Amino acid sequence: MTSNGQVGSEDLVRRAVAAFNSGDHARAMDLCELGLKRRPGDPALCHLLAAVSFARADLPAARARIDASLAARPDNIPALILACRIARAEGRFEAALRFLDRAAGQSSKAEILLERARTLDHAGDASAARASWTLVLQGDPKSVEAMARLGRLAWQAGAPVDAEGFLERAVAGGGHPAQWFDLGLVRQDMRKFAAAAEAYQHVMEMSPEAAEAAVNLGVVLQEAGDLDGAMAAYSQAYRLDPSTFGVIAMALTSAPSGRLWLDEEALRRSLALGGSAPGAKTLPVDARR
């Protein structure tokens, strides 16, 4: 027979899970704490409370609760994976990997391999991360995250052709602004300015507040000889974030062709007005001479 107390605890867990899944973290926390008053140390409630605390970025509380859950159920795979994520968020990468090793001893779930790749990536171990992401992609050829991370790692390793291939696969289904931005960087380094501009334009369409993408769009348009388009992009970047002014002013005179503004305030006015200011005095710059 099942005791009424156990039935009540299971009901609290179900209600807390429902609240957590609906985004009502405060309600989920209240229910977990109520349950723990009735059943101190309950591993399921401790696990759920750790998840709530982690979602609220309260890492010390999340760590304490997941440790309590694992003390009662040391081989619980979901708890070990959550412990890994908490440790990784705290920068305790060796501890995170140890949790995954314990989980891997119980199961060969693809999720464990994915968490290992993320952990090695966050730890800055590029070689090991690349090997782990390759295994993830071999197990799931449609993993956009693995494609994107392998593309970024290849670019950082000085292999732009490989990087472009991975990133083009990553964005094939629509992509994320960060993936399009990385693709823009790779193509820019390869001097594929038109293709880089296309990638940065995707970023701006998906994330209109991305000032850095607007600056880079201006740079590649300027490199391609489209000064009017470049000024429009620079203007957008400046209006989004005035601190980009220094980078923009430098870019205008450092590309093969550009403009030299004799009056800094005139350039600021031009950028504020959309890329053109009547009466502003500029001189053409051609660094190829």
PDB file of N, CA and C in Angstrom, residues 101-163:
ATOM      1  N   ASP A 101      31.097  11.687 -16.125  1.00  0.00           N
ATOM      2  CA  ASP A 101      31.712  10.357 -16.098  1.00  0.00           C
ATOM      3  C   ASP A 101      30.846   9.391 -15.287  1.00  0.00           C
ATOM      4  N   ARG A 102      30.306   9.883 -14.173  1.00  0.00           N
ATOM      5  CA  ARG A 102      29.419   9.035 -13.366  1.00  0.00           C
ATOM      6  C   ARG A 102      28.154   8.686 -14.144  1.00  0.00           C
ATOM      7  N   ALA A 103      27.621   9.667 -14.864  1.00  0.00           N
ATOM      8  CA  ALA A 103      26.410   9.409 -15.656  1.00  0.00           C
ATOM      9  C   ALA A 103      26.692   8.424 -16.786  1.00  0.00           C
ATOM     10  N   ALA A 104      27.851   8.581 -17.415  1.00  0.00           N
ATOM     11  CA  ALA A 104      28.204   7.703 -18.541  1.00  0.00           C
ATOM     12  C   ALA A 104      28.373   6.266 -18.084  1.00  0.00           C
ATOM     13  N   GLY A 105      28.715   6.073 -16.818  1.00  0.00           N
ATOM     14  CA  GLY A 105      28.827   4.722 -16.291  1.00  0.00           C
ATOM     15  C   GLY A 105      27.488   4.024 -16.163  1.00  0.00           C
ATOM     16  N   GLN A 106      26.415   4.810 -16.184  1.00  0.00           N
ATOM     17  CA  GLN A 106      25.071   4.264 -16.061  1.00  0.00           C
ATOM     18  C   GLN A 106      24.334   4.203 -17.394  1.00  0.00           C
ATOM     19  N   SER A 107      24.750   5.064 -18.338  1.00  0.00           N
ATOM     20  CA  SER A 107      24.006   5.179 -19.596  1.00  0.00           C
ATOM     21  C   SER A 107      24.909   5.734 -20.688  1.00  0.00           C
ATOM     22  N   SER A 108      24.554   5.477 -21.925  1.00  0.00           N
ATOM     23  CA  SER A 108      25.306   6.018 -23.066  1.00  0.00           C
ATOM     24  C   SER A 108      24.450   7.039 -23.823  1.00  0.00           C
ATOM     25  N   LYS A 109      23.586   7.752 -23.089  1.00  0.00           N
ATOM     26  CA  LYS A 109      22.686   8.708 -23.713  1.00  0.00           C
ATOM     27  C   LYS A 109      23.445   9.761 -24.506  1.00  0.00           C
ATOM     28  N   ALA A 110      22.887  10.146 -25.638  1.00  0.00           N
ATOM     29  CA  ALA A 110      23.500  11.185 -26.456  1.00  0.00           C
ATOM     30  C   ALA A 110      23.595  12.498 -25.693  1.00  0.00           C
ATOM     31  N   GLU A 111      22.665  12.711 -24.733  1.00  0.00           N
ATOM     32  CA  GLU A 111      22.668  13.948 -23.957  1.00  0.00           C
ATOM     33  C   GLU A 111      23.957  14.099 -23.158  1.00  0.00           C
ATOM     34  N   ILE A 112      24.512  12.986 -22.704  1.00  0.00           N
ATOM     35  CA  ILE A 112      25.750  13.037 -21.933  1.00  0.00           C
ATOM     36  C   ILE A 112      26.898  13.490 -22.824  1.00  0.00           C
ATOM     37  N   LEU A 113      26.958  12.970 -24.035  1.00  0.00           N
ATOM     38  CA  LEU A 113      27.993  13.373 -24.986  1.00  0.00           C
ATOM     39  C   LEU A 113      27.860  14.853 -25.338  1.00  0.00           C
ATOM     40  N   LEU A 114      26.626  15.320 -25.481  1.00  0.00           N
ATOM     41  CA  LEU A 114      26.386  16.720 -25.789  1.00  0.00           C
ATOM     42  C   LEU A 114      26.866  17.614 -24.644  1.00  0.00           C
ATOM     43  N   GLU A 115      26.545  17.225 -23.415  1.00  0.00           N
ATOM     44  CA  GLU A 115      26.972  18.021 -22.262  1.00  0.00           C
ATOM     45  C   GLU A 115      28.497  18.016 -22.123  1.00  0.00           C
ATOM     46  N   ARG A 116      29.135  16.919 -22.473  1.00  0.00           N
ATOM     47  CA  ARG A 116      30.603  16.860 -22.420  1.00  0.00           C
ATOM     48  C   ARG A 116      31.202  17.843 -23.430  1.00  0.00           C
ATOM     49  N   ALA A 117      30.643  17.876 -24.640  1.00  0.00           N
ATOM     50  CA  ALA A 117      31.151  18.800 -25.652  1.00  0.00           C
ATOM     51  C   ALA A 117      30.978  20.247 -25.197  1.00  0.00           C
ATOM     52  N   ARG A 118      29.826  20.565 -24.634  1.00  0.00           N
ATOM     53  CA  ARG A 118      29.582  21.922 -24.141  1.00  0.00           C
ATOM     54  C   ARG A 118      30.561  22.287 -23.033  1.00  0.00           C
ATOM     55  N   THR A 119      30.809  21.327 -22.142  1.00  0.00           N
ATOM     56  CA  THR A 119      31.692  21.600 -21.011  1.00  0.00           C
ATOM     57  C   THR A 119      33.123  21.834 -21.475  1.00  0.00           C
ATOM     58  N   LEU A 120      33.613  20.995 -22.357  1.00  0.00           N
ATOM     59  CA  LEU A 120      34.972  21.168 -22.879  1.00  0.00           C
ATOM     60  C   LEU A 120      35.096  22.479 -23.646  1.00  0.00           C
ATOM     61  N   ASP A 121      34.031  22.836 -24.355  1.00  0.00           N
ATOM     62  CA  ASP A 121      34.008  24.098 -25.105  1.00  0.00           C
ATOM     63  C   ASP A 121      34.104  25.281 -24.143  1.00  0.00           C
ATOM     64  N   HIS A 122      33.281  25.272 -23.111  1.00  0.00           N
ATOM     65  CA  HIS A 122      33.294  26.352 -22.124  1.00  0.00           C
ATOM     66  C   HIS A 122      34.634  26.419 -21.393  1.00  0.00           C
ATOM     67  N   ALA A 123      35.276  25.265 -21.212  1.00  0.00           N
ATOM     68  CA  ALA A 123      36.554  25.224 -20.508  1.00  0.00           C
ATOM     69  C   ALA A 123      37.699  25.747 -21.369  1.00  0.00           C
ATOM     70  N   GLY A 124      37.444  25.942 -22.659  1.00  0.00           N
ATOM     71  CA  GLY A 124      38.466  26.466 -23.555  1.00  0.00           C
ATOM     72  C   GLY A 124      39.418  25.415 -24.097  1.00  0.00           C
ATOM     73  N   ASP A 125      39.070  24.143 -23.962  1.00  0.00           N
ATOM     74  CA  ASP A 125      39.906  23.057 -24.488  1.00  0.00           C
ATOM     75  C   ASP A 125      39.462  22.795 -25.930  1.00  0.00           C
ATOM     76  N   ALA A 126      40.017  23.574 -26.857  1.00  0.00           N
ATOM     77  CA  ALA A 126      39.547  23.546 -28.245  1.00  0.00           C
ATOM     78  C   ALA A 126      39.701  22.177 -28.886  1.00  0.00           C
ATOM     79  N   SER A 127      40.835  21.535 -28.667  1.00  0.00           N
ATOM     80  CA  SER A 127      41.077  20.241 -29.305  1.00  0.00           C
ATOM     81  C   SER A 127      40.096  19.186 -28.821  1.00  0.00           C
ATOM     82  N   ALA A 128      39.928  19.100 -27.498  1.00  0.00           N
ATOM     83  CA  ALA A 128      38.993  18.108 -26.950  1.00  0.00           C
ATOM     84  C   ALA A 128      37.560  18.456 -27.311  1.00  0.00           C
ATOM     85  N   ALA A 129      37.236  19.753 -27.317  1.00  0.00           N
ATOM     86  CA  ALA A 129      35.882  20.170 -27.688  1.00  0.00           C
ATOM     87  C   ALA A 129      35.581  19.798 -29.133  1.00  0.00           C
ATOM     88  N   ARG A 130      36.554  20.026 -30.009  1.00  0.00           N
ATOM     89  CA  ARG A 130      36.353  19.692 -31.415  1.00  0.00           C
ATOM     90  C   ARG A 130      36.101  18.197 -31.584  1.00  0.00           C
ATOM     91  N   ALA A 131      36.858  17.372 -30.861  1.00  0.00           N
ATOM     92  CA  ALA A 131      36.660  15.924 -30.948  1.00  0.00           C
ATOM     93  C   ALA A 131      35.283  15.536 -30.424  1.00  0.00           C
ATOM     94  N   SER A 132      34.853  16.154 -29.322  1.00  0.00           N
ATOM     95  CA  SER A 132      33.537  15.823 -28.754  1.00  0.00           C
ATOM     96  C   SER A 132      32.409  16.283 -29.650  1.00  0.00           C
ATOM     97  N   TRP A 133      32.524  17.493 -30.209  1.00  0.00           N
ATOM     98  CA  TRP A 133      31.476  17.978 -31.113  1.00  0.00           C
ATOM     99  C   TRP A 133      31.399  17.112 -32.368  1.00  0.00           C
ATOM    100  N   THR A 134      32.553  16.593 -32.811  1.00  0.00           N
ATOM    101  CA  THR A 134      32.549  15.697 -33.976  1.00  0.00           C
ATOM    102  C   THR A 134      31.770  14.429 -33.664  1.00  0.00           C
ATOM    103  N   LEU A 135      31.935  13.904 -32.450  1.00  0.00           N
ATOM    104  CA  LEU A 135      31.182  12.717 -32.048  1.00  0.00           C
ATOM    105  C   LEU A 135      29.690  13.021 -31.958  1.00  0.00           C
ATOM    106  N   VAL A 136      29.360  14.206 -31.449  1.00  0.00           N
ATOM    107  CA  VAL A 136      27.952  14.604 -31.385  1.00  0.00           C
ATOM    108  C   VAL A 136      27.354  14.626 -32.782  1.00  0.00           C
ATOM    109  N   LEU A 137      28.082  15.220 -33.721  1.00  0.00           N
ATOM    110  CA  LEU A 137      27.569  15.334 -35.097  1.00  0.00           C
ATOM    111  C   LEU A 137      27.480  13.968 -35.772  1.00  0.00           C
ATOM    112  N   GLN A 138      28.406  13.087 -35.452  1.00  0.00           N
ATOM    113  CA  GLN A 138      28.330  11.734 -36.013  1.00  0.00           C
ATOM    114  C   GLN A 138      27.086  11.007 -35.512  1.00  0.00           C
ATOM    115  N   GLY A 139      26.748  11.242 -34.247  1.00  0.00           N
ATOM    116  CA  GLY A 139      25.551  10.605 -33.681  1.00  0.00           C
ATOM    117  C   GLY A 139      24.269  11.260 -34.132  1.00  0.00           C
ATOM    118  N   ASP A 140      24.347  12.560 -34.422  1.00  0.00           N
ATOM    119  CA  ASP A 140      23.167  13.317 -34.861  1.00  0.00           C
ATOM    120  C   ASP A 140      23.584  14.259 -35.987  1.00  0.00           C
ATOM    121  N   PRO A 141      23.578  13.767 -37.225  1.00  0.00           N
ATOM    122  CA  PRO A 141      24.032  14.578 -38.358  1.00  0.00           C
ATOM    123  C   PRO A 141      23.242  15.867 -38.566  1.00  0.00           C
ATOM    124  N   LYS A 142      22.101  16.011 -37.888  1.00  0.00           N
ATOM    125  CA  LYS A 142      21.295  17.220 -38.032  1.00  0.00           C
ATOM    126  C   LYS A 142      21.499  18.212 -36.876  1.00  0.00           C
ATOM    127  N   SER A 143      22.483  17.952 -36.035  1.00  0.00           N
ATOM    128  CA  SER A 143      22.714  18.816 -34.875  1.00  0.00           C
ATOM    129  C   SER A 143      23.258  20.175 -35.312  1.00  0.00           C
ATOM    130  N   VAL A 144      22.387  21.175 -35.283  1.00  0.00           N
ATOM    131  CA  VAL A 144      22.788  22.527 -35.665  1.00  0.00           C
ATOM    132  C   VAL A 144      23.825  23.073 -34.686  1.00  0.00           C
ATOM    133  N   GLU A 145      23.652  22.759 -33.411  1.00  0.00           N
ATOM    134  CA  GLU A 145      24.600  23.253 -32.412  1.00  0.00           C
ATOM    135  C   GLU A 145      26.005  22.714 -32.681  1.00  0.00           C
ATOM    136  N   ALA A 146      26.110  21.429 -33.014  1.00  0.00           N
ATOM    137  CA  ALA A 146      27.428  20.844 -33.305  1.00  0.00           C
ATOM    138  C   ALA A 146      28.036  21.472 -34.557  1.00  0.00           C
ATOM    139  N   MET A 147      27.233  21.665 -35.590  1.00  0.00           N
ATOM    140  CA  MET A 147      27.742  22.302 -36.810  1.00  0.00           C
ATOM    141  C   MET A 147      28.268  23.703 -36.516  1.00  0.00           C
ATOM    142  N   ALA A 148      27.488  24.461 -35.748  1.00  0.00           N
ATOM    143  CA  ALA A 148      27.858  25.841 -35.449  1.00  0.00           C
ATOM    144  C   ALA A 148      29.132  25.895 -34.616  1.00  0.00           C
ATOM    145  N   ARG A 149      29.240  25.030 -33.620  1.00  0.00           N
ATOM    146  CA  ARG A 149      30.435  25.052 -32.771  1.00  0.00           C
ATOM    147  C   ARG A 149      31.659  24.566 -33.538  1.00  0.00           C
ATOM    148  N   LEU A 150      31.507  23.548 -34.374  1.00  0.00           N
ATOM    149  CA  LEU A 150      32.632  23.087 -35.186  1.00  0.00           C
ATOM    150  C   LEU A 150      33.066  24.166 -36.167  1.00  0.00           C
ATOM    151  N   GLY A 151      32.097  24.926 -36.685  1.00  0.00           N
ATOM    152  CA  GLY A 151      32.443  26.030 -37.578  1.00  0.00           C
ATOM    153  C   GLY A 151      33.239  27.099 -36.859  1.00  0.00           C
ATOM    154  N   ARG A 152      32.791  27.470 -35.667  1.00  0.00           N
ATOM    155  CA  ARG A 152      33.506  28.483 -34.885  1.00  0.00           C
ATOM    156  C   ARG A 152      34.913  28.015 -34.528  1.00  0.00           C
ATOM    157  N   LEU A 153      35.023  26.757 -34.096  1.00  0.00           N
ATOM    158  CA  LEU A 153      36.324  26.207 -33.714  1.00  0.00           C
ATOM    159  C   LEU A 153      37.264  26.120 -34.917  1.00  0.00           C
ATOM    160  N   ALA A 154      36.734  25.768 -36.079  1.00  0.00           N
ATOM    161  CA  ALA A 154      37.569  25.702 -37.283  1.00  0.00           C
ATOM    162  C   ALA A 154      38.077  27.087 -37.666  1.00  0.00           C
ATOM    163  N   TRP A 155      37.209  28.097 -37.543  1.00  0.00           N
ATOM    164  CA  TRP A 155      37.631  29.472 -37.846  1.00  0.00           C
ATOM    165  C   TRP A 155      38.740  29.911 -36.892  1.00  0.00           C
ATOM    166  N   GLN A 156      38.573  29.610 -35.616  1.00  0.00           N
ATOM    167  CA  GLN A 156      39.584  29.991 -34.630  1.00  0.00           C
ATOM    168  C   GLN A 156      40.893  29.252 -34.855  1.00  0.00           C
ATOM    169  N   ALA A 157      40.811  28.065 -35.463  1.00  0.00           N
ATOM    170  CA  ALA A 157      42.015  27.280 -35.741  1.00  0.00           C
ATOM    171  C   ALA A 157      42.654  27.660 -37.064  1.00  0.00           C
ATOM    172  N   GLY A 158      42.082  28.641 -37.765  1.00  0.00           N
ATOM    173  CA  GLY A 158      42.651  29.087 -39.033  1.00  0.00           C
ATOM    174  C   GLY A 158      42.302  28.208 -40.208  1.00  0.00           C
ATOM    175  N   ALA A 159      41.129  27.567 -40.154  1.00  0.00           N
ATOM    176  CA  ALA A 159      40.669  26.719 -41.261  1.00  0.00           C
ATOM    177  C   ALA A 159      39.357  27.287 -41.789  1.00  0.00           C
ATOM    178  N   PRO A 160      39.395  28.429 -42.507  1.00  0.00           N
ATOM    179  CA  PRO A 160      38.162  29.105 -42.917  1.00  0.00           C
ATOM    180  C   PRO A 160      37.285  28.306 -43.869  1.00  0.00           C
ATOM    181  N   VAL A 161      37.876  27.512 -44.745  1.00  0.00           N
ATOM    182  CA  VAL A 161      37.064  26.734 -45.693  1.00  0.00           C
ATOM    183  C   VAL A 161      36.196  25.726 -44.937  1.00  0.00           C
ATOM    184  N   ASP A 162      36.816  25.011 -43.986  1.00  0.00           N
ATOM    185  CA  ASP A 162      36.048  24.073 -43.164  1.00  0.00           C
ATOM    186  C   ASP A 162      34.993  24.822 -42.348  1.00  0.00           C
ATOM    187  N   ALA A 163      35.401  25.965 -41.799  1.00  0.00           N
ATOM    188  CA  ALA A 163      34.479  26.754 -40.979  1.00  0.00           C
ATOM    189  C   ALA A 163      33.260  27.178 -41.785  1.00  0.00           C
TER     190      ALA A 163
END
